[in-house]
Amino acid sequence: MVATTLQLLETAPPASPSPGPGGGRPHITIRGLCKQFQGVTIYDKFDLDVPRGKFVSVFGPNGCGKSTLINMIAGLIPSDAGEILFDGKTLAQTKIGYVFQNYREALFPWLSAFANIEYPLKLMGVGKAERREKVQALVDHMGVKIDLVRYPYEMSGGQQQLVSIMRALVVDPEVLFLDEPFSALDYEMNLFMREQLQRIFVETGTTMVLVSHDLEEAVYLADHVLLLSRRPARIADYPLIPLARPRNDQTMSDPDFVALKGHCLEIFQREVRR
Amino acid sequence: MNRDKLLPFVGVVGLILVWYVGYWTRIVDPVLLPPPHTAAAALWKGMLGGNLYHDFIRTVARTLIAIAMAAAIAIPLGILLGASEKLYRSVEFVIEFFRSTPASAMFPLFLVIFGVGDKTKIYVAAFGAALVILFNVAYGVMNARKTRILAAKVMGASRWVIMRDVILWESMPQTFVGLRNGVSLALVIVVVAEMFIGSVDGLGHRVFEAQQLFEMPDMYAAIFAAGALGYGLNVALLRLEKSFVHWSGK
């Protein structure tokens, strides 16, 4: 046990890991991000690059600020200092989508599923006929078999979250943020939703940032896993997941997948014990 | 299954039986407790062209006007107060104080200000109901789900649009709670006000007069009419709520 700990300490990363995985023009660049919450420093001069058209999973110890990070990027909570740019543009100039963990509280129960999905288009001033067309196109594209006339509370949890995801996708966002989107679903539904999300990702090529507390899910979906340290959060590691897509059930028993997951778990354990 | 539908009638039949037993055994003076069929006959006669029907309609009208006035004032004001937590906190004590004050205690004051007329009864009932509605609407607005507001915000909704498209809807179930409590309270106040000197009609007046004249069947009839009115108003509002706020509690 002592030996293992020593070994782990020896393999500790260099003092300042690079903010990005390298290669390709970054889509989101974060520089000098600072955030304090009730006197506790969560982020201090944090730098990060999110590559274009890639899927990044954010994973880290409890309370390290995973959700806080994507909430600051998506503009849901203000940062204290620092700069977040999308292709050099500000958030206001960028179309984003956001999927909440709690679909029950994120959807509008007074609107039908269809009206929920078209709502962001309505906000953008898109006409009624065009809205119908766009939603129908998205539904056909995703091959969703849900009766969209129904209200969200008449649907299963998975269906509701699917409606949430469609609501986020209908505006063709440049970036899609997902905050633990499947953690309230059972394992069977979780696996199904992973497949759906992967398909959407492969087909649209939208840059996606997923916060997850399930390492298997995080690695399975990601091109890069962003491993955060305990607060104040630093990048503990940002490994590439070079597994071919589409990934499937066999992927999870693939030796490369197991090894990558093992590596991430090791980094995670090291950060938890630190 | 079919038998279960009959369950609500068990209590009614039981009550009538107990009443008959009380009447037959003379436990209560029959003058004070006429048999159910005599009271029912008085109710039937009174409601079909008798004075009771007139009084019933007067009370319904007063209660509905009072609740309409209360809603017209309290709902917009409640939204305004709920939208600004600072504003609400600054008037919270005043609202809570008068909400806790029995509105019937305010009646003599309203009598002095507005005189003995219909207006006074309606105003005092509207006053009581308005505070209940105001309090509920403001809380509904303040307790709108954070996630829903954030969801609208991240889709690019402005503050005003969030208010119109999210918070107003979010507050609706609580608004209906306020309306239902408000109607019950308005009815209580109206009936009490109708018992005061200077009243010439209304269910309160009918109960009071029947008691003064010792016409017990008429008095029971008026009491049951008032009960049916209160129950009916509550059921009507529940129906309205169910069709209007279909997502409530789901």
Coordinates of C-alpha atoms in Angstrom, one line a residue:
Chain A
M1 CA 0.0 0.0 0.0
V2 CA 2.8 2.4 1.0
A3 CA 4.7 1.4 -2.1
T4 CA 1.8 2.1 -4.4
T5 CA 1.2 5.5 -2.9
L6 CA 4.9 6.4 -3.4
Q7 CA 4.7 5.2 -6.9
L8 CA 1.7 7.3 -7.6
L9 CA 3.4 10.3 -6.1
E10 CA 6.4 9.8 -8.4
T11 CA 4.2 9.7 -11.4
A12 CA 2.5 13.0 -10.5
P13 CA 2.0 15.3 -13.5
P14 CA 4.2 18.3 -14.3
A15 CA 3.3 21.5 -12.5
S16 CA 1.3 23.1 -15.4
P17 CA -0.3 20.8 -17.8
S18 CA -1.4 22.3 -21.1
P19 CA -5.0 23.6 -21.3
G20 CA -5.7 21.7 -24.4
P21 CA -5.3 18.2 -25.9
G22 CA -3.4 19.8 -28.8
G23 CA -4.0 19.4 -32.5
G24 CA -6.7 21.4 -34.3
R25 CA -8.1 24.8 -33.7
P26 CA -9.9 25.0 -30.3
H27 CA -13.6 25.8 -30.3
I28 CA -13.9 27.1 -26.8
T29 CA -10.9 28.8 -25.1
I30 CA -11.0 29.6 -21.4
R31 CA -8.2 31.8 -20.0
G32 CA -7.7 32.9 -16.4
L33 CA -11.1 31.8 -15.2
C34 CA -11.6 32.5 -11.4
K35 CA -14.6 31.6 -9.3
Q36 CA -15.1 31.8 -5.6
F37 CA -18.2 30.6 -3.8
Q38 CA -18.8 31.8 -0.3
G39 CA -15.1 32.4 0.2
V40 CA -14.0 29.0 -1.1
T41 CA -11.9 29.2 -4.3
I42 CA -13.2 26.8 -6.9
Y43 CA -11.4 28.0 -9.9
D44 CA -8.2 30.1 -9.8
K45 CA -6.6 31.2 -13.1
F46 CA -8.0 28.2 -14.9
D47 CA -7.2 27.6 -18.6
L48 CA -8.9 25.2 -20.9
D49 CA -9.3 24.5 -24.6
V50 CA -12.2 22.5 -25.9
P51 CA -11.5 21.2 -29.4
R52 CA -13.9 21.8 -32.3
G53 CA -16.4 19.1 -33.2
K54 CA -15.2 16.8 -30.3
F55 CA -16.9 15.2 -27.4
V56 CA -15.4 16.2 -24.0
S57 CA -16.4 14.5 -20.8
V58 CA -15.8 16.3 -17.6
F59 CA -15.0 14.0 -14.6
G60 CA -13.6 14.7 -11.2
P61 CA -14.1 14.4 -7.4
N62 CA -17.4 15.4 -5.8
G63 CA -17.8 19.2 -5.4
C64 CA -14.7 20.0 -7.5
G65 CA -16.9 22.2 -9.7
K66 CA -17.7 20.2 -12.8
S67 CA -21.1 21.6 -13.2
T68 CA -19.9 25.0 -12.1
L69 CA -17.5 24.9 -15.0
I70 CA -20.0 24.2 -17.7
N71 CA -22.5 26.6 -16.1
M72 CA -20.0 29.4 -16.3
I73 CA -19.2 28.5 -19.9
A74 CA -22.9 28.4 -20.8
G75 CA -23.5 31.7 -18.9
L76 CA -25.8 30.3 -16.3
I77 CA -23.7 31.6 -13.4
P78 CA -21.2 34.5 -13.6
S79 CA -17.5 34.0 -13.3
D80 CA -15.4 36.3 -11.1
A81 CA -12.7 36.9 -13.7
G82 CA -11.4 35.4 -16.9
E83 CA -12.3 35.1 -20.5
I84 CA -14.4 32.5 -22.3
L85 CA -14.6 32.7 -26.0
F86 CA -16.3 30.5 -28.7
D87 CA -14.2 30.7 -31.8
G88 CA -13.2 34.2 -30.7
K89 CA -16.9 35.2 -30.2
T90 CA -18.6 35.9 -26.9
L91 CA -21.4 33.8 -25.5
A92 CA -24.0 36.3 -26.7
Q93 CA -22.9 35.8 -30.3
T94 CA -23.0 32.1 -30.0
K95 CA -25.9 29.6 -30.2
I96 CA -25.6 27.0 -27.5
G97 CA -27.8 24.2 -26.2
Y98 CA -28.0 23.0 -22.6
V99 CA -29.4 19.8 -21.2
F100 CA -30.2 19.7 -17.5
Q101 CA -29.9 16.7 -15.2
N102 CA -33.4 17.3 -13.9
Y103 CA -35.5 17.0 -17.0
R104 CA -38.7 17.1 -14.9
E105 CA -37.8 20.6 -13.7
A106 CA -36.2 21.8 -17.0
L107 CA -39.1 21.1 -19.4
F108 CA -42.2 23.3 -19.3
P109 CA -45.1 21.0 -18.1
W110 CA -47.7 23.5 -19.4
L111 CA -46.5 22.9 -23.0
S112 CA -46.8 19.7 -25.0
A113 CA -43.6 17.9 -25.9
F114 CA -43.8 19.5 -29.4
A115 CA -44.3 23.0 -28.0
N116 CA -41.4 22.4 -25.7
I117 CA -39.1 21.5 -28.6
E118 CA -40.1 24.4 -30.7
Y119 CA -39.9 27.0 -27.9
P120 CA -36.3 28.1 -28.5
L121 CA -37.2 28.7 -32.2
K122 CA -40.1 30.8 -31.1
L123 CA -37.8 32.8 -28.9
M124 CA -35.6 33.4 -32.0
G125 CA -38.7 34.7 -33.9
V126 CA -38.9 31.8 -36.3
G127 CA -42.4 31.6 -38.0
K128 CA -44.9 29.0 -37.1
A129 CA -44.7 27.0 -40.4
E130 CA -40.9 26.9 -40.3
R131 CA -40.9 25.9 -36.6
R132 CA -43.1 22.9 -37.4
E133 CA -40.9 21.9 -40.3
K134 CA -37.7 22.2 -38.2
V135 CA -39.1 20.1 -35.3
Q136 CA -40.5 17.5 -37.7
A137 CA -37.2 17.3 -39.5
L138 CA -35.3 16.8 -36.2
V139 CA -37.8 14.1 -35.1
D140 CA -37.5 12.2 -38.4
H141 CA -33.7 12.6 -38.2
M142 CA -33.5 11.1 -34.8
G143 CA -36.1 8.4 -35.5
V144 CA -37.9 9.3 -32.3
K145 CA -41.1 7.4 -31.8
I146 CA -42.8 9.5 -29.1
D147 CA -46.3 11.1 -29.4
L148 CA -45.2 14.7 -29.2
V149 CA -48.8 15.9 -28.6
R150 CA -48.5 14.6 -25.1
Y151 CA -47.4 16.6 -22.1
P152 CA -43.9 15.9 -20.5
Y153 CA -45.5 14.5 -17.3
E154 CA -47.3 11.8 -19.4
M155 CA -43.9 10.4 -20.5
S156 CA -41.2 8.2 -19.1
G157 CA -38.0 9.7 -17.8
G158 CA -36.0 8.7 -20.8
Q159 CA -38.6 10.2 -23.2
Q160 CA -38.6 13.4 -21.2
Q161 CA -34.8 13.7 -21.4
L162 CA -35.0 12.9 -25.1
V163 CA -37.4 15.8 -25.5
S164 CA -35.0 18.0 -23.5
I165 CA -32.2 17.0 -25.8
M166 CA -34.3 17.8 -28.9
R167 CA -35.2 21.1 -27.5
A168 CA -31.5 21.9 -27.1
L169 CA -30.7 20.6 -30.6
V170 CA -33.5 22.2 -32.6
V171 CA -31.6 25.5 -33.0
D172 CA -28.6 23.8 -34.4
P173 CA -26.3 24.9 -31.6
E174 CA -22.6 25.3 -32.1
V175 CA -22.0 23.7 -28.7
L176 CA -24.2 21.3 -26.7
F177 CA -23.7 21.2 -22.9
L178 CA -25.0 18.3 -20.9
D179 CA -25.0 18.3 -17.1
E180 CA -25.3 14.7 -15.9
P181 CA -28.2 14.1 -18.3
F182 CA -28.7 10.4 -17.7
S183 CA -27.9 10.1 -14.0
A184 CA -31.6 10.1 -13.0
L185 CA -32.4 7.2 -15.4
D186 CA -32.1 3.5 -14.8
Y187 CA -29.1 1.6 -16.3
E188 CA -31.1 0.2 -19.2
M189 CA -32.3 3.6 -20.2
N190 CA -28.9 5.0 -19.5
L191 CA -27.3 2.7 -22.1
F192 CA -30.1 3.5 -24.6
M193 CA -29.6 7.2 -24.2
R194 CA -25.9 6.9 -24.6
E195 CA -26.5 5.3 -28.0
Q196 CA -28.9 8.1 -29.0
L197 CA -26.4 10.8 -27.9
Q198 CA -23.5 9.1 -29.7
R199 CA -25.6 8.9 -32.9
I200 CA -26.5 12.6 -32.7
F201 CA -22.9 13.5 -32.1
V202 CA -21.6 11.4 -35.0
E203 CA -24.3 12.7 -37.3
T204 CA -24.2 16.4 -36.4
G205 CA -20.5 16.8 -35.4
T206 CA -21.6 19.3 -32.8
T207 CA -19.0 20.1 -30.1
M208 CA -20.3 18.5 -26.9
V209 CA -19.3 19.0 -23.3
L210 CA -20.7 16.4 -20.9
V211 CA -20.5 16.5 -17.1
S212 CA -20.7 12.9 -15.8
H213 CA -20.3 11.2 -12.5
D214 CA -20.2 7.8 -14.2
L215 CA -16.6 7.1 -15.4
E216 CA -17.8 4.3 -17.8
E217 CA -20.2 6.7 -19.5
A218 CA -17.7 9.5 -19.5
V219 CA -15.0 7.4 -21.3
Y220 CA -17.5 5.6 -23.6
L221 CA -18.8 8.9 -25.1
A222 CA -15.7 11.0 -25.1
D223 CA -13.0 12.0 -27.5
H224 CA -11.3 13.6 -24.6
V225 CA -11.8 13.1 -20.8
L226 CA -11.2 16.2 -18.8
L227 CA -10.1 15.0 -15.4
L228 CA -10.3 17.7 -12.8
S229 CA -8.5 17.8 -9.4
R230 CA -10.0 18.7 -6.0
R231 CA -10.7 22.4 -5.7
P232 CA -9.3 24.8 -6.6
A233 CA -9.8 22.7 -9.8
R234 CA -6.9 22.2 -12.1
I235 CA -6.6 19.9 -15.1
A236 CA -5.3 16.6 -13.6
D237 CA -5.2 15.0 -17.0
Y238 CA -6.9 15.5 -20.4
P239 CA -6.4 12.1 -22.2
L240 CA -7.4 11.4 -25.7
I241 CA -9.8 8.4 -26.1
P242 CA -8.9 7.2 -29.6
L243 CA -11.5 4.4 -29.9
A244 CA -13.3 4.1 -33.2
R245 CA -17.0 5.2 -33.5
P246 CA -19.6 4.1 -33.5
R247 CA -18.8 2.4 -30.2
N248 CA -21.1 -0.3 -28.9
D249 CA -21.5 -2.8 -26.1
Q250 CA -18.3 -4.6 -27.2
T251 CA -16.4 -1.4 -26.8
M252 CA -16.9 -1.6 -23.1
S253 CA -15.0 -4.9 -22.9
D254 CA -12.3 -3.8 -25.4
P255 CA -8.8 -3.9 -23.7
D256 CA -8.0 -0.4 -24.9
F257 CA -11.3 0.9 -23.4
V258 CA -10.6 -0.9 -20.1
A259 CA -7.0 0.4 -20.0
L260 CA -8.1 4.0 -20.7
K261 CA -10.8 3.7 -18.1
G262 CA -8.3 2.3 -15.7
H263 CA -5.9 5.2 -16.4
C264 CA -8.7 7.7 -15.7
L265 CA -9.7 5.9 -12.5
E266 CA -6.1 6.0 -11.3
I267 CA -5.8 9.8 -11.9
F268 CA -9.2 10.2 -10.2
Q269 CA -8.2 8.1 -7.1
R270 CA -4.9 10.1 -6.9
E271 CA -6.9 13.4 -6.9
V272 CA -9.4 12.1 -4.3
R273 CA -6.7 11.0 -1.9
R274 CA -4.6 14.2 -2.4
Chain B
M1 CA -65.5 -1.2 -8.2
N2 CA -69.2 -0.2 -8.6
R3 CA -69.7 -0.5 -4.9
D4 CA -66.8 1.8 -4.2
K5 CA -68.6 4.6 -6.0
L6 CA -71.4 4.4 -3.4
L7 CA -68.9 5.0 -0.5
P8 CA -69.4 8.8 -0.4
F9 CA -73.1 8.3 0.3
V10 CA -72.5 6.2 3.4
G11 CA -71.7 9.3 5.5
V12 CA -74.8 11.1 4.1
V13 CA -77.1 8.2 4.8
G14 CA -75.5 7.8 8.3
L15 CA -76.0 11.4 9.2
I16 CA -79.7 11.3 8.2
L17 CA -80.2 8.1 10.2
V18 CA -78.5 9.6 13.3
W19 CA -80.7 12.7 12.8
Y20 CA -83.9 10.6 12.6
V21 CA -82.8 8.5 15.7
G22 CA -82.2 11.8 17.5
Y23 CA -85.7 13.0 16.5
W24 CA -87.6 9.8 17.3
T25 CA -85.9 9.2 20.7
R26 CA -86.6 12.9 21.6
I27 CA -83.0 13.3 22.8
V28 CA -83.2 16.8 21.4
D29 CA -86.3 19.0 21.7
P30 CA -88.2 18.4 18.4
V31 CA -88.8 22.1 18.2
L32 CA -85.0 22.6 18.0
L33 CA -84.5 19.6 15.8
P34 CA -87.2 19.0 13.3
P35 CA -87.0 15.7 11.3
P36 CA -84.9 15.7 8.2
H37 CA -87.9 15.5 5.9
T38 CA -89.3 18.7 7.3
A39 CA -86.0 20.5 6.8
A40 CA -85.7 19.1 3.3
A41 CA -89.2 20.3 2.5
A42 CA -88.4 23.8 3.7
L43 CA -85.3 23.7 1.6
W44 CA -87.2 22.5 -1.5
K45 CA -90.0 25.1 -1.0
G46 CA -87.6 27.9 -0.2
M47 CA -85.4 27.3 -3.2
L48 CA -88.4 26.9 -5.6
G49 CA -89.8 30.4 -5.7
G50 CA -89.5 31.0 -2.0
N51 CA -87.5 33.7 -0.2
L52 CA -84.5 31.3 0.3
Y53 CA -83.8 31.3 -3.5
H54 CA -83.7 35.0 -3.5
D55 CA -81.3 35.1 -0.6
F56 CA -79.2 32.4 -2.1
I57 CA -78.7 34.3 -5.3
R58 CA -77.8 37.5 -3.4
T59 CA -75.1 35.7 -1.5
V60 CA -73.7 34.1 -4.6
A61 CA -73.6 37.4 -6.3
R62 CA -71.9 39.2 -3.4
T63 CA -69.3 36.4 -3.1
L64 CA -68.6 36.3 -6.8
I65 CA -68.2 40.1 -7.1
A66 CA -66.0 40.1 -4.1
I67 CA -63.7 37.3 -5.4
A68 CA -63.6 39.0 -8.9
M69 CA -62.5 42.3 -7.3
A70 CA -60.0 40.6 -5.1
A71 CA -58.5 38.6 -8.0
A72 CA -58.3 41.7 -10.2
I73 CA -56.4 43.6 -7.6
A74 CA -54.4 40.8 -5.9
I75 CA -53.1 38.8 -8.9
P76 CA -51.3 41.6 -10.7
L77 CA -50.1 43.0 -7.3
G78 CA -48.9 39.6 -6.2
I79 CA -46.9 39.1 -9.4
L80 CA -45.3 42.5 -9.0
L81 CA -44.4 41.8 -5.3
G82 CA -43.2 38.3 -6.1
A83 CA -41.0 39.5 -8.9
S84 CA -39.0 41.6 -6.5
E85 CA -38.1 39.8 -3.4
K86 CA -36.9 43.0 -1.7
L87 CA -40.3 44.7 -2.4
Y88 CA -42.1 41.6 -1.0
R89 CA -39.9 41.5 2.1
S90 CA -40.6 45.1 2.8
V91 CA -44.4 44.7 2.9
E92 CA -44.5 41.1 4.1
F93 CA -45.2 42.0 7.7
V94 CA -48.2 44.2 6.8
I95 CA -49.6 41.5 4.5
E96 CA -49.1 38.8 7.1
F97 CA -50.6 40.9 9.9
F98 CA -53.8 41.7 8.1
R99 CA -54.0 38.2 6.6
S100 CA -54.0 36.9 10.2
T101 CA -56.5 39.5 11.3
P102 CA -60.1 38.0 11.2
A103 CA -61.7 40.0 8.4
S104 CA -65.0 39.9 10.3
A105 CA -63.3 42.1 12.9
M106 CA -62.8 44.7 10.2
F107 CA -66.5 44.8 9.3
P108 CA -67.6 47.5 11.8
L109 CA -64.8 49.7 10.5
F110 CA -66.0 49.2 6.9
L111 CA -69.6 49.9 8.0
V112 CA -68.5 53.3 9.3
I113 CA -66.6 54.1 6.2
F114 CA -68.9 52.7 3.5
G115 CA -72.3 52.7 5.2
V116 CA -74.8 49.9 5.5
G117 CA -75.2 48.6 2.0
D118 CA -74.2 45.9 -0.4
K119 CA -70.9 47.7 -1.1
T120 CA -69.6 47.3 2.5
K121 CA -70.2 43.5 2.5
I122 CA -68.5 43.1 -0.8
Y123 CA -65.6 45.3 0.1
V124 CA -64.8 43.6 3.3
A125 CA -65.0 40.1 1.7
A126 CA -62.8 41.3 -1.2
F127 CA -60.4 42.7 1.3
G128 CA -60.0 39.4 3.1
A129 CA -59.8 37.3 0.0
A130 CA -57.4 39.7 -1.7
L131 CA -54.8 39.3 1.0
V132 CA -55.0 35.5 0.8
I133 CA -54.7 35.6 -3.0
L134 CA -51.9 38.2 -2.9
F135 CA -49.9 36.1 -0.5
N136 CA -50.3 32.9 -2.6
V137 CA -49.5 34.5 -5.9
A138 CA -46.4 36.3 -4.6
Y139 CA -45.2 33.0 -3.2
G140 CA -45.9 31.2 -6.4
V141 CA -43.9 33.7 -8.3
M142 CA -41.0 33.7 -5.8
N143 CA -40.8 29.9 -5.7
A144 CA -40.8 29.3 -9.5
R145 CA -38.4 26.4 -10.2
K146 CA -34.9 27.8 -10.7
T147 CA -34.1 25.2 -13.3
R148 CA -36.9 26.2 -15.5
I149 CA -35.9 29.9 -15.3
L150 CA -32.3 28.9 -16.2
A151 CA -33.5 26.7 -19.1
A152 CA -35.3 29.7 -20.5
K153 CA -32.3 31.9 -19.9
V154 CA -29.9 29.6 -21.6
M155 CA -32.2 29.6 -24.6
G156 CA -31.8 33.4 -24.8
A157 CA -35.0 34.6 -23.1
S158 CA -35.0 38.1 -21.7
R159 CA -36.1 38.9 -18.2
W160 CA -39.5 40.0 -19.4
V161 CA -40.0 36.9 -21.6
I162 CA -39.0 34.7 -18.7
M163 CA -41.6 36.4 -16.6
R164 CA -44.3 35.9 -19.3
D165 CA -43.4 32.4 -20.5
V166 CA -42.1 30.7 -17.3
I167 CA -42.8 32.5 -14.0
L168 CA -46.4 33.3 -14.7
W169 CA -47.1 29.7 -15.5
E170 CA -45.1 28.5 -12.6
S171 CA -47.1 30.5 -10.2
M172 CA -50.5 29.4 -11.5
P173 CA -51.0 26.3 -9.3
Q174 CA -50.3 28.4 -6.2
T175 CA -52.6 31.1 -7.6
F176 CA -55.4 28.6 -7.7
V177 CA -54.7 27.6 -4.1
G178 CA -55.1 31.3 -3.2
L179 CA -58.3 31.6 -5.2
R180 CA -59.9 28.5 -3.6
N181 CA -59.0 29.7 -0.1
G182 CA -60.1 33.2 -1.1
V183 CA -63.5 32.1 -2.2
S184 CA -64.1 30.1 1.0
L185 CA -63.1 33.1 3.1
A186 CA -65.2 35.5 1.0
L187 CA -68.2 33.3 1.5
V188 CA -67.7 33.2 5.3
I189 CA -67.3 37.0 5.5
V190 CA -70.3 37.7 3.2
V191 CA -72.6 35.4 5.3
V192 CA -71.4 36.9 8.6
A193 CA -71.8 40.5 7.2
E194 CA -75.4 39.6 6.1
M195 CA -76.2 38.9 9.7
F196 CA -75.4 42.4 10.8
I197 CA -78.1 45.0 11.4
G198 CA -79.2 46.7 8.2
S199 CA -79.1 43.6 6.1
V200 CA -82.3 42.8 4.2
D201 CA -81.3 39.7 2.3
G202 CA -78.7 37.0 1.8
L203 CA -78.2 33.6 3.4
G204 CA -76.7 35.1 6.5
H205 CA -79.8 37.2 6.9
R206 CA -82.1 34.3 6.2
V207 CA -80.4 32.1 8.9
F208 CA -80.5 35.0 11.4
E209 CA -84.1 35.8 10.7
A210 CA -85.3 32.2 10.9
Q211 CA -83.5 31.9 14.2
Q212 CA -85.2 35.1 15.5
L213 CA -88.6 33.9 14.4
F214 CA -87.9 30.4 15.7
E215 CA -88.6 28.9 12.3
M216 CA -86.2 26.0 12.8
P217 CA -86.9 24.1 9.5
D218 CA -86.2 27.3 7.6
M219 CA -83.0 27.9 9.5
Y220 CA -81.8 24.4 8.7
A221 CA -82.7 24.9 5.1
A222 CA -80.7 28.1 4.9
I223 CA -77.7 26.4 6.6
F224 CA -77.8 23.6 4.1
A225 CA -78.1 26.1 1.2
A226 CA -75.0 27.9 2.5
G227 CA -73.2 24.6 2.8
A228 CA -74.1 23.6 -0.7
L229 CA -72.9 26.9 -2.0
G230 CA -69.6 26.7 -0.3
Y231 CA -69.1 23.1 -1.5
G232 CA -70.2 24.0 -5.0
L233 CA -67.9 26.9 -5.3
N234 CA -65.0 24.8 -4.2
V235 CA -65.8 22.0 -6.6
A236 CA -66.3 24.5 -9.5
L237 CA -62.8 26.0 -8.8
L238 CA -61.2 22.6 -8.5
R239 CA -62.7 21.7 -11.9
L240 CA -61.5 25.0 -13.4
E241 CA -58.0 24.3 -11.9
K242 CA -57.9 20.8 -13.3
S243 CA -58.6 21.9 -16.8
F244 CA -56.5 25.1 -16.6
V245 CA -53.5 24.0 -14.6
H246 CA -53.4 20.4 -15.8
W247 CA -49.8 19.9 -14.9
S248 CA -50.3 20.8 -11.2
G249 CA -48.9 18.2 -8.8
K250 CA -47.4 16.1 -11.6

